[in-house]
CSV table of C-alpha atoms in Angstrom, one decimal:
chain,number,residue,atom,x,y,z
W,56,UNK,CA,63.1,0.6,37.9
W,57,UNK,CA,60.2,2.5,38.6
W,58,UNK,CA,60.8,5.3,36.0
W,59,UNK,CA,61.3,2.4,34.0
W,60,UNK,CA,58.3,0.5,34.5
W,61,UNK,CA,56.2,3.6,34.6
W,62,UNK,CA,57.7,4.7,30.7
W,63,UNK,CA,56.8,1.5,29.7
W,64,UNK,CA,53.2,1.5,30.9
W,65,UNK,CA,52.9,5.1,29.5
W,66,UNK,CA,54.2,3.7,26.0
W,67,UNK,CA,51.5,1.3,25.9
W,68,UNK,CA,49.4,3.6,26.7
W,69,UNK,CA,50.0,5.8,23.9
W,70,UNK,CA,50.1,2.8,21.4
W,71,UNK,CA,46.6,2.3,22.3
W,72,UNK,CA,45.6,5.6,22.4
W,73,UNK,CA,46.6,6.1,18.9
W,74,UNK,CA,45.2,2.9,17.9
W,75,UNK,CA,41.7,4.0,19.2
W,76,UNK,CA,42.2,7.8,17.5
W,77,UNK,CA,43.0,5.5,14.0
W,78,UNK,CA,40.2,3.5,14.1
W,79,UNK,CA,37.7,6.1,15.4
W,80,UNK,CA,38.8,8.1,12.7
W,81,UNK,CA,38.5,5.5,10.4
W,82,UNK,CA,34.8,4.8,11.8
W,83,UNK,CA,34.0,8.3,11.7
W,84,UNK,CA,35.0,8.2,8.0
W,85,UNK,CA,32.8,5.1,7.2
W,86,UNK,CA,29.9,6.7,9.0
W,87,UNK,CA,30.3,10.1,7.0
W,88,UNK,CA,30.0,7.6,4.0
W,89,UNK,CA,27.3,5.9,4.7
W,90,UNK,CA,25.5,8.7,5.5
W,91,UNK,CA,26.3,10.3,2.2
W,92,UNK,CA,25.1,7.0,0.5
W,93,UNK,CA,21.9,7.2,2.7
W,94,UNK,CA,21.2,11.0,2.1
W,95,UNK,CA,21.7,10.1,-1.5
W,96,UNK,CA,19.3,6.8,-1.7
W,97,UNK,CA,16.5,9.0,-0.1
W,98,UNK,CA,16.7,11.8,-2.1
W,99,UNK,CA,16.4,10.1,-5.2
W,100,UNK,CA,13.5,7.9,-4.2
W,101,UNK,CA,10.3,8.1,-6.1
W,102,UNK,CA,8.6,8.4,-2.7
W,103,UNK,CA,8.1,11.0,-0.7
W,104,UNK,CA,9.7,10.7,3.0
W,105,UNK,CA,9.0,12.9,5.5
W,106,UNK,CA,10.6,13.3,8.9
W,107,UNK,CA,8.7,14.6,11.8
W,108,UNK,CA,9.7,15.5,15.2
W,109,UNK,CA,7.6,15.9,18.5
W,110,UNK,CA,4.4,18.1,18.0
W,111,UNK,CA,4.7,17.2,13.9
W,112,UNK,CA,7.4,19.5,12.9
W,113,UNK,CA,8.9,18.7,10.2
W,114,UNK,CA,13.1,17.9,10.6
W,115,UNK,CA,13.9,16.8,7.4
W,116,UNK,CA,12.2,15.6,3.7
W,117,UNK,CA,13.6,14.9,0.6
W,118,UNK,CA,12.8,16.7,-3.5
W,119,UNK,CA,10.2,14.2,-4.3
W,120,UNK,CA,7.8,14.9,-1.0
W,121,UNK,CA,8.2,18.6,-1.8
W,122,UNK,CA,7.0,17.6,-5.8
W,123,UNK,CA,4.1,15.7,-4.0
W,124,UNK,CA,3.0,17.8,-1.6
W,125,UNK,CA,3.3,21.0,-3.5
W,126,UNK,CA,4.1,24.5,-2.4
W,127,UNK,CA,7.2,25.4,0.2
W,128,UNK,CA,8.3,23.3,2.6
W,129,UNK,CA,10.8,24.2,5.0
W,130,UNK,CA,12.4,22.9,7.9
W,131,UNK,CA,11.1,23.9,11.5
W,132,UNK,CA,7.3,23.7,9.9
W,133,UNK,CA,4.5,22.2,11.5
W,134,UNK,CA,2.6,19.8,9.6
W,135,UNK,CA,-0.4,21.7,9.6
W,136,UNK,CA,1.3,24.5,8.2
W,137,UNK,CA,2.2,23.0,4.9
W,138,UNK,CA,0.0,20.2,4.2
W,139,UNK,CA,-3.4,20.0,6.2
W,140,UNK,CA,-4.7,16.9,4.9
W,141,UNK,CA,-1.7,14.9,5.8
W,142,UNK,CA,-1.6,16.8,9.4
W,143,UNK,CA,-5.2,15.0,10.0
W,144,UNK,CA,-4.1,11.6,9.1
W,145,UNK,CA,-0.7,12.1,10.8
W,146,UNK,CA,-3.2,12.9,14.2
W,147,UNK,CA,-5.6,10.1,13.5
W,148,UNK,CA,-3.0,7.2,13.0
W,149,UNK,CA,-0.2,7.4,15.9
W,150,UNK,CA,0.1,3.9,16.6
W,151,UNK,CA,2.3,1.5,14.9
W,152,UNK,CA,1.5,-0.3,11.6
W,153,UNK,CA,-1.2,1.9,10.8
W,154,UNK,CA,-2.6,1.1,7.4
W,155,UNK,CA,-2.2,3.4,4.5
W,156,UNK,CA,-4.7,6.2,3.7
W,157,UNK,CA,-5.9,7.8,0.4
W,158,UNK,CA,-5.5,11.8,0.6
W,159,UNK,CA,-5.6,14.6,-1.6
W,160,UNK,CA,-2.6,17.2,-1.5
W,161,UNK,CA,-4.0,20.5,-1.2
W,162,UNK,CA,-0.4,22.1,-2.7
W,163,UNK,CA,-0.4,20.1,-5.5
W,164,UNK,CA,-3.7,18.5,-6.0
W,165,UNK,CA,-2.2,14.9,-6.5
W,166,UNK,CA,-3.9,11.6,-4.7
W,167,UNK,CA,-1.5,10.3,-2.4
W,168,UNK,CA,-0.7,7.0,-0.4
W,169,UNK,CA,0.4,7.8,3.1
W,170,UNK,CA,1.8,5.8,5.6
W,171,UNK,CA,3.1,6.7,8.7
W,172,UNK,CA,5.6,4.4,10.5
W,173,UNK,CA,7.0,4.7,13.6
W,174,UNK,CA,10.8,4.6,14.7
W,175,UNK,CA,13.5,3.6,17.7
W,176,UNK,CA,12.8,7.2,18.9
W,177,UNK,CA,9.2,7.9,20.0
W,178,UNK,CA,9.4,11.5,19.1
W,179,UNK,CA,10.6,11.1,15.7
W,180,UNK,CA,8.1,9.6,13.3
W,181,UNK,CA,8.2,9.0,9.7
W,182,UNK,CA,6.0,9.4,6.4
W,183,UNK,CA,6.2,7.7,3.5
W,184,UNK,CA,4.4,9.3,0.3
W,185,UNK,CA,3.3,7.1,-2.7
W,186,UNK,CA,2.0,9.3,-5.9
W,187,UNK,CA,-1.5,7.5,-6.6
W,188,UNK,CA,-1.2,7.7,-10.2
W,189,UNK,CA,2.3,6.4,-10.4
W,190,UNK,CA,0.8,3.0,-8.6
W,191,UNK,CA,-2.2,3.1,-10.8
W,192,UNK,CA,0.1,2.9,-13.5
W,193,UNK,CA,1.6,0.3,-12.3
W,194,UNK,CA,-1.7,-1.4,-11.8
W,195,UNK,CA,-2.8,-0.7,-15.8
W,196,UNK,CA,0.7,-2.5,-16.9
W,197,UNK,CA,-0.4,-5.2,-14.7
W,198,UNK,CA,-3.7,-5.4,-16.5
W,199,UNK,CA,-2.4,-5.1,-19.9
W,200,UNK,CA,-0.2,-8.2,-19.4
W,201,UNK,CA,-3.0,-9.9,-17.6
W,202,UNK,CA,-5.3,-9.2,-21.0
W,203,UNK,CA,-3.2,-11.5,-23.1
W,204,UNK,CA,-3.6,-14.2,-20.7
W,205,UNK,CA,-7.7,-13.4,-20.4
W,206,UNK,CA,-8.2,-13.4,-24.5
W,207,UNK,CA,-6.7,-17.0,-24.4
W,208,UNK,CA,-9.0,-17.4,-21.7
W,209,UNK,CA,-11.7,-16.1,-23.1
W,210,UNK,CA,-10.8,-18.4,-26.5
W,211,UNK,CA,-10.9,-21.9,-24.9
W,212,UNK,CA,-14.4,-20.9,-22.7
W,213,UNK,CA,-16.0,-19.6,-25.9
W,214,UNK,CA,-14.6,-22.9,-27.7
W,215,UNK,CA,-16.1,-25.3,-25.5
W,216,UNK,CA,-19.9,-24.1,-25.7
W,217,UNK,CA,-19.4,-23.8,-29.6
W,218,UNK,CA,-18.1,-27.5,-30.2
W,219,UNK,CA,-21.5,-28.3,-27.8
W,220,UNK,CA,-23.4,-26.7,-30.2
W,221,UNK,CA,-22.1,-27.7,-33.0
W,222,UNK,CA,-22.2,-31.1,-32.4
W,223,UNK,CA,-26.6,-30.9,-31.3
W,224,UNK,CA,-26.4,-29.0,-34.3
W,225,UNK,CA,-25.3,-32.6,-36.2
W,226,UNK,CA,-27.1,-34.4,-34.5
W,227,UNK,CA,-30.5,-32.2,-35.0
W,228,UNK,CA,-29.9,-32.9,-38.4
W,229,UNK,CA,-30.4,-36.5,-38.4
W,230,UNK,CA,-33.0,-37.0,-35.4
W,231,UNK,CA,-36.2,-37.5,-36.3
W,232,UNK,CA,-38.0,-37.6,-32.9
W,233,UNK,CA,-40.1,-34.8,-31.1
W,234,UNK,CA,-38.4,-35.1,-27.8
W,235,UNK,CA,-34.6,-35.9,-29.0
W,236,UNK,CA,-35.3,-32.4,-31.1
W,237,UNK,CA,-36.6,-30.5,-28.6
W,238,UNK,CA,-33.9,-31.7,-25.7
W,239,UNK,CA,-31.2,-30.5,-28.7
W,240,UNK,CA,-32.6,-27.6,-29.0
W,241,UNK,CA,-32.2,-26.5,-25.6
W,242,UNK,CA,-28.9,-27.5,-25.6
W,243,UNK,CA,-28.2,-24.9,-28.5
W,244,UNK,CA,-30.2,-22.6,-26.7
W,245,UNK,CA,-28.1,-22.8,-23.2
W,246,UNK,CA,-24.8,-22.3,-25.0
W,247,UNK,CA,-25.7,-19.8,-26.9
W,248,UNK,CA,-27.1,-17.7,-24.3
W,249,UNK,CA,-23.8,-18.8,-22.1
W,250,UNK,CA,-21.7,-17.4,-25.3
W,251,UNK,CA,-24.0,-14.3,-25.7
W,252,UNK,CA,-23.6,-13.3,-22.1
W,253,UNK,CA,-19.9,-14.2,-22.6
W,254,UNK,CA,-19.3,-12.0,-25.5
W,255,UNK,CA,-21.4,-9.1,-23.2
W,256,UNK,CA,-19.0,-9.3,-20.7
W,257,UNK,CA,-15.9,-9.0,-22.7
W,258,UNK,CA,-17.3,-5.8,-24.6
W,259,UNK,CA,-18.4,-4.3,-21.5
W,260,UNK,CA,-15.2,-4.6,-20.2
W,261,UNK,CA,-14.0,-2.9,-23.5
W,262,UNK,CA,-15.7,0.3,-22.9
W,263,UNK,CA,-14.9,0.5,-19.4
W,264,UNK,CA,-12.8,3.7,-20.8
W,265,UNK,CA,-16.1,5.6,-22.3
W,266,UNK,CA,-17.1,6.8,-19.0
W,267,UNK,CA,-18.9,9.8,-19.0
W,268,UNK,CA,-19.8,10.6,-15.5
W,269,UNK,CA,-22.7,11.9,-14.7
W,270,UNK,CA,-25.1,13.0,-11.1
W,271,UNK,CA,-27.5,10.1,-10.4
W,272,UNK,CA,-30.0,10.5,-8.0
W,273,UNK,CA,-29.0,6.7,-6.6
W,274,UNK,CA,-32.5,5.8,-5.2
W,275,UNK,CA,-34.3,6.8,-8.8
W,276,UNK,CA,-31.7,4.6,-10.5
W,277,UNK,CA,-31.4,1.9,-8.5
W,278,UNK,CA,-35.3,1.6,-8.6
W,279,UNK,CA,-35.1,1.7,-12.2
W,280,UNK,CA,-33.2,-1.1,-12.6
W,281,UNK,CA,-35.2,-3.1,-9.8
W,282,UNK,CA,-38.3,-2.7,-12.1
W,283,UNK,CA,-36.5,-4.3,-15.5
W,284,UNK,CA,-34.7,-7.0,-12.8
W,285,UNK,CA,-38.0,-8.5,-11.4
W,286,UNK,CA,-39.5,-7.8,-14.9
W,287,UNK,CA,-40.1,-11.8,-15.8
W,288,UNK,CA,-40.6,-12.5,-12.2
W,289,UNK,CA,-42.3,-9.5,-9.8
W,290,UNK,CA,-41.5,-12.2,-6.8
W,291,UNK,CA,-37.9,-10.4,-7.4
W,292,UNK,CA,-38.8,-7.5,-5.6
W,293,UNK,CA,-39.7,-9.5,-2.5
W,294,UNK,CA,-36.0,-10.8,-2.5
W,295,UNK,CA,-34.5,-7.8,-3.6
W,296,UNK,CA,-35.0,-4.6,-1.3
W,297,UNK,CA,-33.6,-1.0,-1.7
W,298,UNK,CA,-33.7,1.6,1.6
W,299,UNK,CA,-31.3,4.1,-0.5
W,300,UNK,CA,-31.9,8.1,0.9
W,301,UNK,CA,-33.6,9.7,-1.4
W,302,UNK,CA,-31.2,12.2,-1.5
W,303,UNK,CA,-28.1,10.3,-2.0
W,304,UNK,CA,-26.2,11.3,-5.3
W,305,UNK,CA,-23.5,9.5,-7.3
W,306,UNK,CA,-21.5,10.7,-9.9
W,307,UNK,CA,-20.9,7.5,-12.4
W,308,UNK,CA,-21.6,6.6,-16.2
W,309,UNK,CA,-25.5,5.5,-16.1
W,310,UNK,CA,-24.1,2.1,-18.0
W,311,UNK,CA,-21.5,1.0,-16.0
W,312,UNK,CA,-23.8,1.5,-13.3
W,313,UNK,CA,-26.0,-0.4,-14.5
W,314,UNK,CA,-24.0,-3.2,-15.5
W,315,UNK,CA,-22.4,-3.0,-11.9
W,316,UNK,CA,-26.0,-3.7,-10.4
W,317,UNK,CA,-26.8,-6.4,-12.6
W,318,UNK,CA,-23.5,-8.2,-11.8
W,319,UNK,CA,-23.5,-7.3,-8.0
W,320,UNK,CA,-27.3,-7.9,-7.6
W,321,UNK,CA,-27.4,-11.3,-10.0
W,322,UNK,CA,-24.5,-12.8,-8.3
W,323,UNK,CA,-25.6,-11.7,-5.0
W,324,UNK,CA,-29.3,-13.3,-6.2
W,325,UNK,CA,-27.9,-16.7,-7.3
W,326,UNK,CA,-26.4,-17.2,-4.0
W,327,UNK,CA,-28.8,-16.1,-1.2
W,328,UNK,CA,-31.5,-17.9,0.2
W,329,UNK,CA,-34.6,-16.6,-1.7
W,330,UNK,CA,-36.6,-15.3,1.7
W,331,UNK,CA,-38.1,-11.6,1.3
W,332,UNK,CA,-35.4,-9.2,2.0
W,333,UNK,CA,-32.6,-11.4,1.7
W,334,UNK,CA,-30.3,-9.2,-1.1
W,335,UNK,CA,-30.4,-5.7,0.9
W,336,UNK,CA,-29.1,-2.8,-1.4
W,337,UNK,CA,-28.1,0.0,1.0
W,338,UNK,CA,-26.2,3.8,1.1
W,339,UNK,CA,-24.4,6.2,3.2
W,340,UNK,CA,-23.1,9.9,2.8
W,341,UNK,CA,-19.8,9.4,5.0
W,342,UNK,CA,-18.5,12.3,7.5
W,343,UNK,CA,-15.3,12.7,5.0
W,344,UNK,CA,-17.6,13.4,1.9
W,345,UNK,CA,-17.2,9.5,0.6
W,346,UNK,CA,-20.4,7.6,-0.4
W,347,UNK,CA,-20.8,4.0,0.3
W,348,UNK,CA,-22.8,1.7,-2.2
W,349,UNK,CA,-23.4,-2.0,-0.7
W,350,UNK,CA,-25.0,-4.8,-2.1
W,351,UNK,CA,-25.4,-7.8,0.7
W,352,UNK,CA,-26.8,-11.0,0.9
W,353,UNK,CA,-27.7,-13.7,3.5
W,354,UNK,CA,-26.1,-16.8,1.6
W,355,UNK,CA,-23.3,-19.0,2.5
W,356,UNK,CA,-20.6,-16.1,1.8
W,357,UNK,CA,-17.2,-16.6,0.6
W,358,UNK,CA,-14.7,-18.3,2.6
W,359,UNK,CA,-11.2,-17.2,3.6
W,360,UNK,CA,-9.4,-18.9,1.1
W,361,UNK,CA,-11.5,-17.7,-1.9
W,362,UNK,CA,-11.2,-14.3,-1.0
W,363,UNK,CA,-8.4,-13.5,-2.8
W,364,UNK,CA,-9.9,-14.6,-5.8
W,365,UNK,CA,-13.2,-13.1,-6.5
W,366,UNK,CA,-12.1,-10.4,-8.5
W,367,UNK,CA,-10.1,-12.8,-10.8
W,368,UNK,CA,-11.6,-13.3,-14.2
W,369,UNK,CA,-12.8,-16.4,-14.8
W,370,UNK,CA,-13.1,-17.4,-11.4
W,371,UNK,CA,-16.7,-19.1,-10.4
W,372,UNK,CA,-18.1,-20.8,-7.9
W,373,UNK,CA,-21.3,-21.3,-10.2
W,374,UNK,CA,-21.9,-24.3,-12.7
W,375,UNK,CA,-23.7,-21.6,-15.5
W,376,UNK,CA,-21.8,-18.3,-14.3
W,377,UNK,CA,-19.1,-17.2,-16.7
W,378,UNK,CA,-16.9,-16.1,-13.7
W,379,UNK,CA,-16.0,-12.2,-15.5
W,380,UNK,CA,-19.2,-10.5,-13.9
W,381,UNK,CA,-17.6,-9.5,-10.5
W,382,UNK,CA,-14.1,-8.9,-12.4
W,383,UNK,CA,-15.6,-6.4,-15.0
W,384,UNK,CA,-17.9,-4.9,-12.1
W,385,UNK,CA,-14.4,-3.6,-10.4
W,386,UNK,CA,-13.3,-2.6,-13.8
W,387,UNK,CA,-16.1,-0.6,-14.5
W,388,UNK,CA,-15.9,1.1,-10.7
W,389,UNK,CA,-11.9,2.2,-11.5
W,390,UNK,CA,-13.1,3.9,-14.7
W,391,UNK,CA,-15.4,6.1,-12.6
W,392,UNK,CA,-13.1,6.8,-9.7
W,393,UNK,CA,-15.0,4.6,-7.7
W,394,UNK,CA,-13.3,1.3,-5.7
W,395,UNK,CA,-15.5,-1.5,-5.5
W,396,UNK,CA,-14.2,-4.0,-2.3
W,397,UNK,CA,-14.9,-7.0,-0.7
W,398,UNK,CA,-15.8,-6.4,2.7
W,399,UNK,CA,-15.4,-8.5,6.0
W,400,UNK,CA,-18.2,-9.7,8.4
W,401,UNK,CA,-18.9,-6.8,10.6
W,402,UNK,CA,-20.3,-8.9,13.5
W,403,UNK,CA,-19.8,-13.4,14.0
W,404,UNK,CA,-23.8,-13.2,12.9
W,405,UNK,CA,-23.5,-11.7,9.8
W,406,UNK,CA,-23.4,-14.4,6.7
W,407,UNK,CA,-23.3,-13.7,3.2
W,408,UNK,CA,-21.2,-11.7,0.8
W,409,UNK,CA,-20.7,-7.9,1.5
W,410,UNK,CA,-19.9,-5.7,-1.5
W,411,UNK,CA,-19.2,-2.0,-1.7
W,412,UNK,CA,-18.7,0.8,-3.7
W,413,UNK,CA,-16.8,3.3,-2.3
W,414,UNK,CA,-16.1,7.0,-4.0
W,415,UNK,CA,-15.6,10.2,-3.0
W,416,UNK,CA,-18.3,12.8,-3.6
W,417,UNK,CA,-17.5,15.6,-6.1
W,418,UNK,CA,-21.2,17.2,-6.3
């Protein structure tokens, strides 16, 4: 009985012993799949990825981060070794949900999106690479398909000041009195600036392309334009106040700089509160070689929900703005290499609208 019992037990035994080596197998199979499927996802992404160990060594990356990245990458490298720039951002940004950074590769001179992103395992860290002109791309479709719906825009605002005109224009013909003429005549005379200014905007917007960059001495040109802005009204110069270093350099198209001041500085001048100093125009040399180019107010600002908006064409907040000025004023920053942002409150005290253009120094 006990030989009995114990071959019996033993049989069971090896029932589920064989059961557990078929399914392990089985598992170990699945695994080897997905890890083929995973191994083949990654390498043809058009991101870079990056896997980095303890100490940034790299442990693994796929085709497209070596395209990105140029030059050799192997295995067992440091960071530092094969891509500098990325080493420094991989050393400045260690905690999770770091936001992504702008860099240059040095390998293969291409303007990169980085973002680093931590995993289960501290030690082992990943880094995503986006190819900059890939997204700007992107961003130009975006636009194109966005221009159809802005010339249908740009068709029913331009309509609406035309039938106003047209219809003082009737009525000028058949009024008699001094003061009926003269209140029709300013009526012609608003719209047709309005349409004027409108017409501006849209062919501003249409050489944004015509760039031709050139080294502006930013305190020479910004006082320039501060002398034609207060020109029908010196009191402008009160409200309007430059401390730009005189040494400060920026490497732009003259016009679109120009046109970016008056739409930063007008918009920034129907909104503030008219005191002496109240629209600041100031400028920095950054540490990393970047220049800074703000334009601040001390008016109501822009709240939360209108943030998003501001750069949307068409979008106002004023009864006689033609809402394109701050959209064509980024435009005209892209097509110098420039990024022109909205920026947060630094401190609860600070009120008003914070603009800045933001480009890296080439001189």
């Amino acid at each position: 009985i006990g030989f009995f019992t114990i071959d019996q037990v033993a049989r069971l035994l090896a029932l589920r012993a064989i059961t557990n080596e078929t399914l392990a197998r089985q598992r170990g199979v699945d695994l080897a799949a997905q890890l083929r499927l995973n191994q083949q996802i990654i390498q043809d992404m058009q991101d870079g990825v990056l896997v980095l160990g303890e100490g940034g060594v790299l442990r693994q990356f796929n085709p497209q981060a070596k395209v990105l990245l140029g030059g050799s990458l192997r295995e067992g490298m440091t960071l530092a070794e094969c891509a500098p720039g990325l080493a420094r951002f991989y050393g400045d940004a260690r905690g999770p949900g770091n936001p992504a950074q702008r860099l240059t590769a040095e390998g293969s001179g291409k303007m990169l999106l980085a973002r680093l992103l931590q995993t289960g395992d501290a030690n082992i860290k990943l880094v995503y690479l986006e190819d900059f002109d890939r997204i700007h791309d992107q961003i130009q479709q975006a636009k194109l398909a966005a221009l159809g719906r802005l010339t249908a825009s740009i068709a029913h605002e331009i309509r609406n000041p035309l039938a106003a005109v047209s219809q003082a224009a009737e009525l000028l013909v058949d009024e008699k009195r001094g003061d009926m003429q003269g209140r029709l005549i300013r009526i012609i005379g608003t719209n047709a600036t309005r349409i004027d200014r409108l017409v501006g905007d849209v062919l501003a917007l249409g050489r944004r392309d015509e760039a031709l960059p050139e080294a502006l001495p930013l305190a020479a040109v910004v006082e320039e334009f501060l002398e034609e802005f207060a020109l029908t009204d010196p009191t402008e110069r009160r409200v309007v106040v430059s401390t730009l270093p005189p040494d400060l350099v920026l490497v732009m198209d003259r016009a679109h700089l120009r046109q970016i001041l008056w739409n930063l500085v007008g918009n920034a001048r129907r909104h503030c509160s008219g005191n002496p100093g109240s629209v600041k125009i100031l400028g920095e040399m950054r540490d990393d070689g970047r220049i800074c180019f703000d334009v601040l107010d001390d008016g109501p600002g822009i709240s939360e929900a209108l943030r998003a908006q501001v750069f949307e064409p068409f979008f106002t907040t004023h009864s006689k703005g033609t809402g394109l000025g701050l959209y064509i004023a980024r435009e005209l920053a892209e097509a110098n290499g420039a990024v022109l942002e909205l920026c947060r409150p630094e401190s609860a005290s600070q009120t008003g609208a914070h603009f800045r253009i933001d480009r890296k120094s080439v001189v």
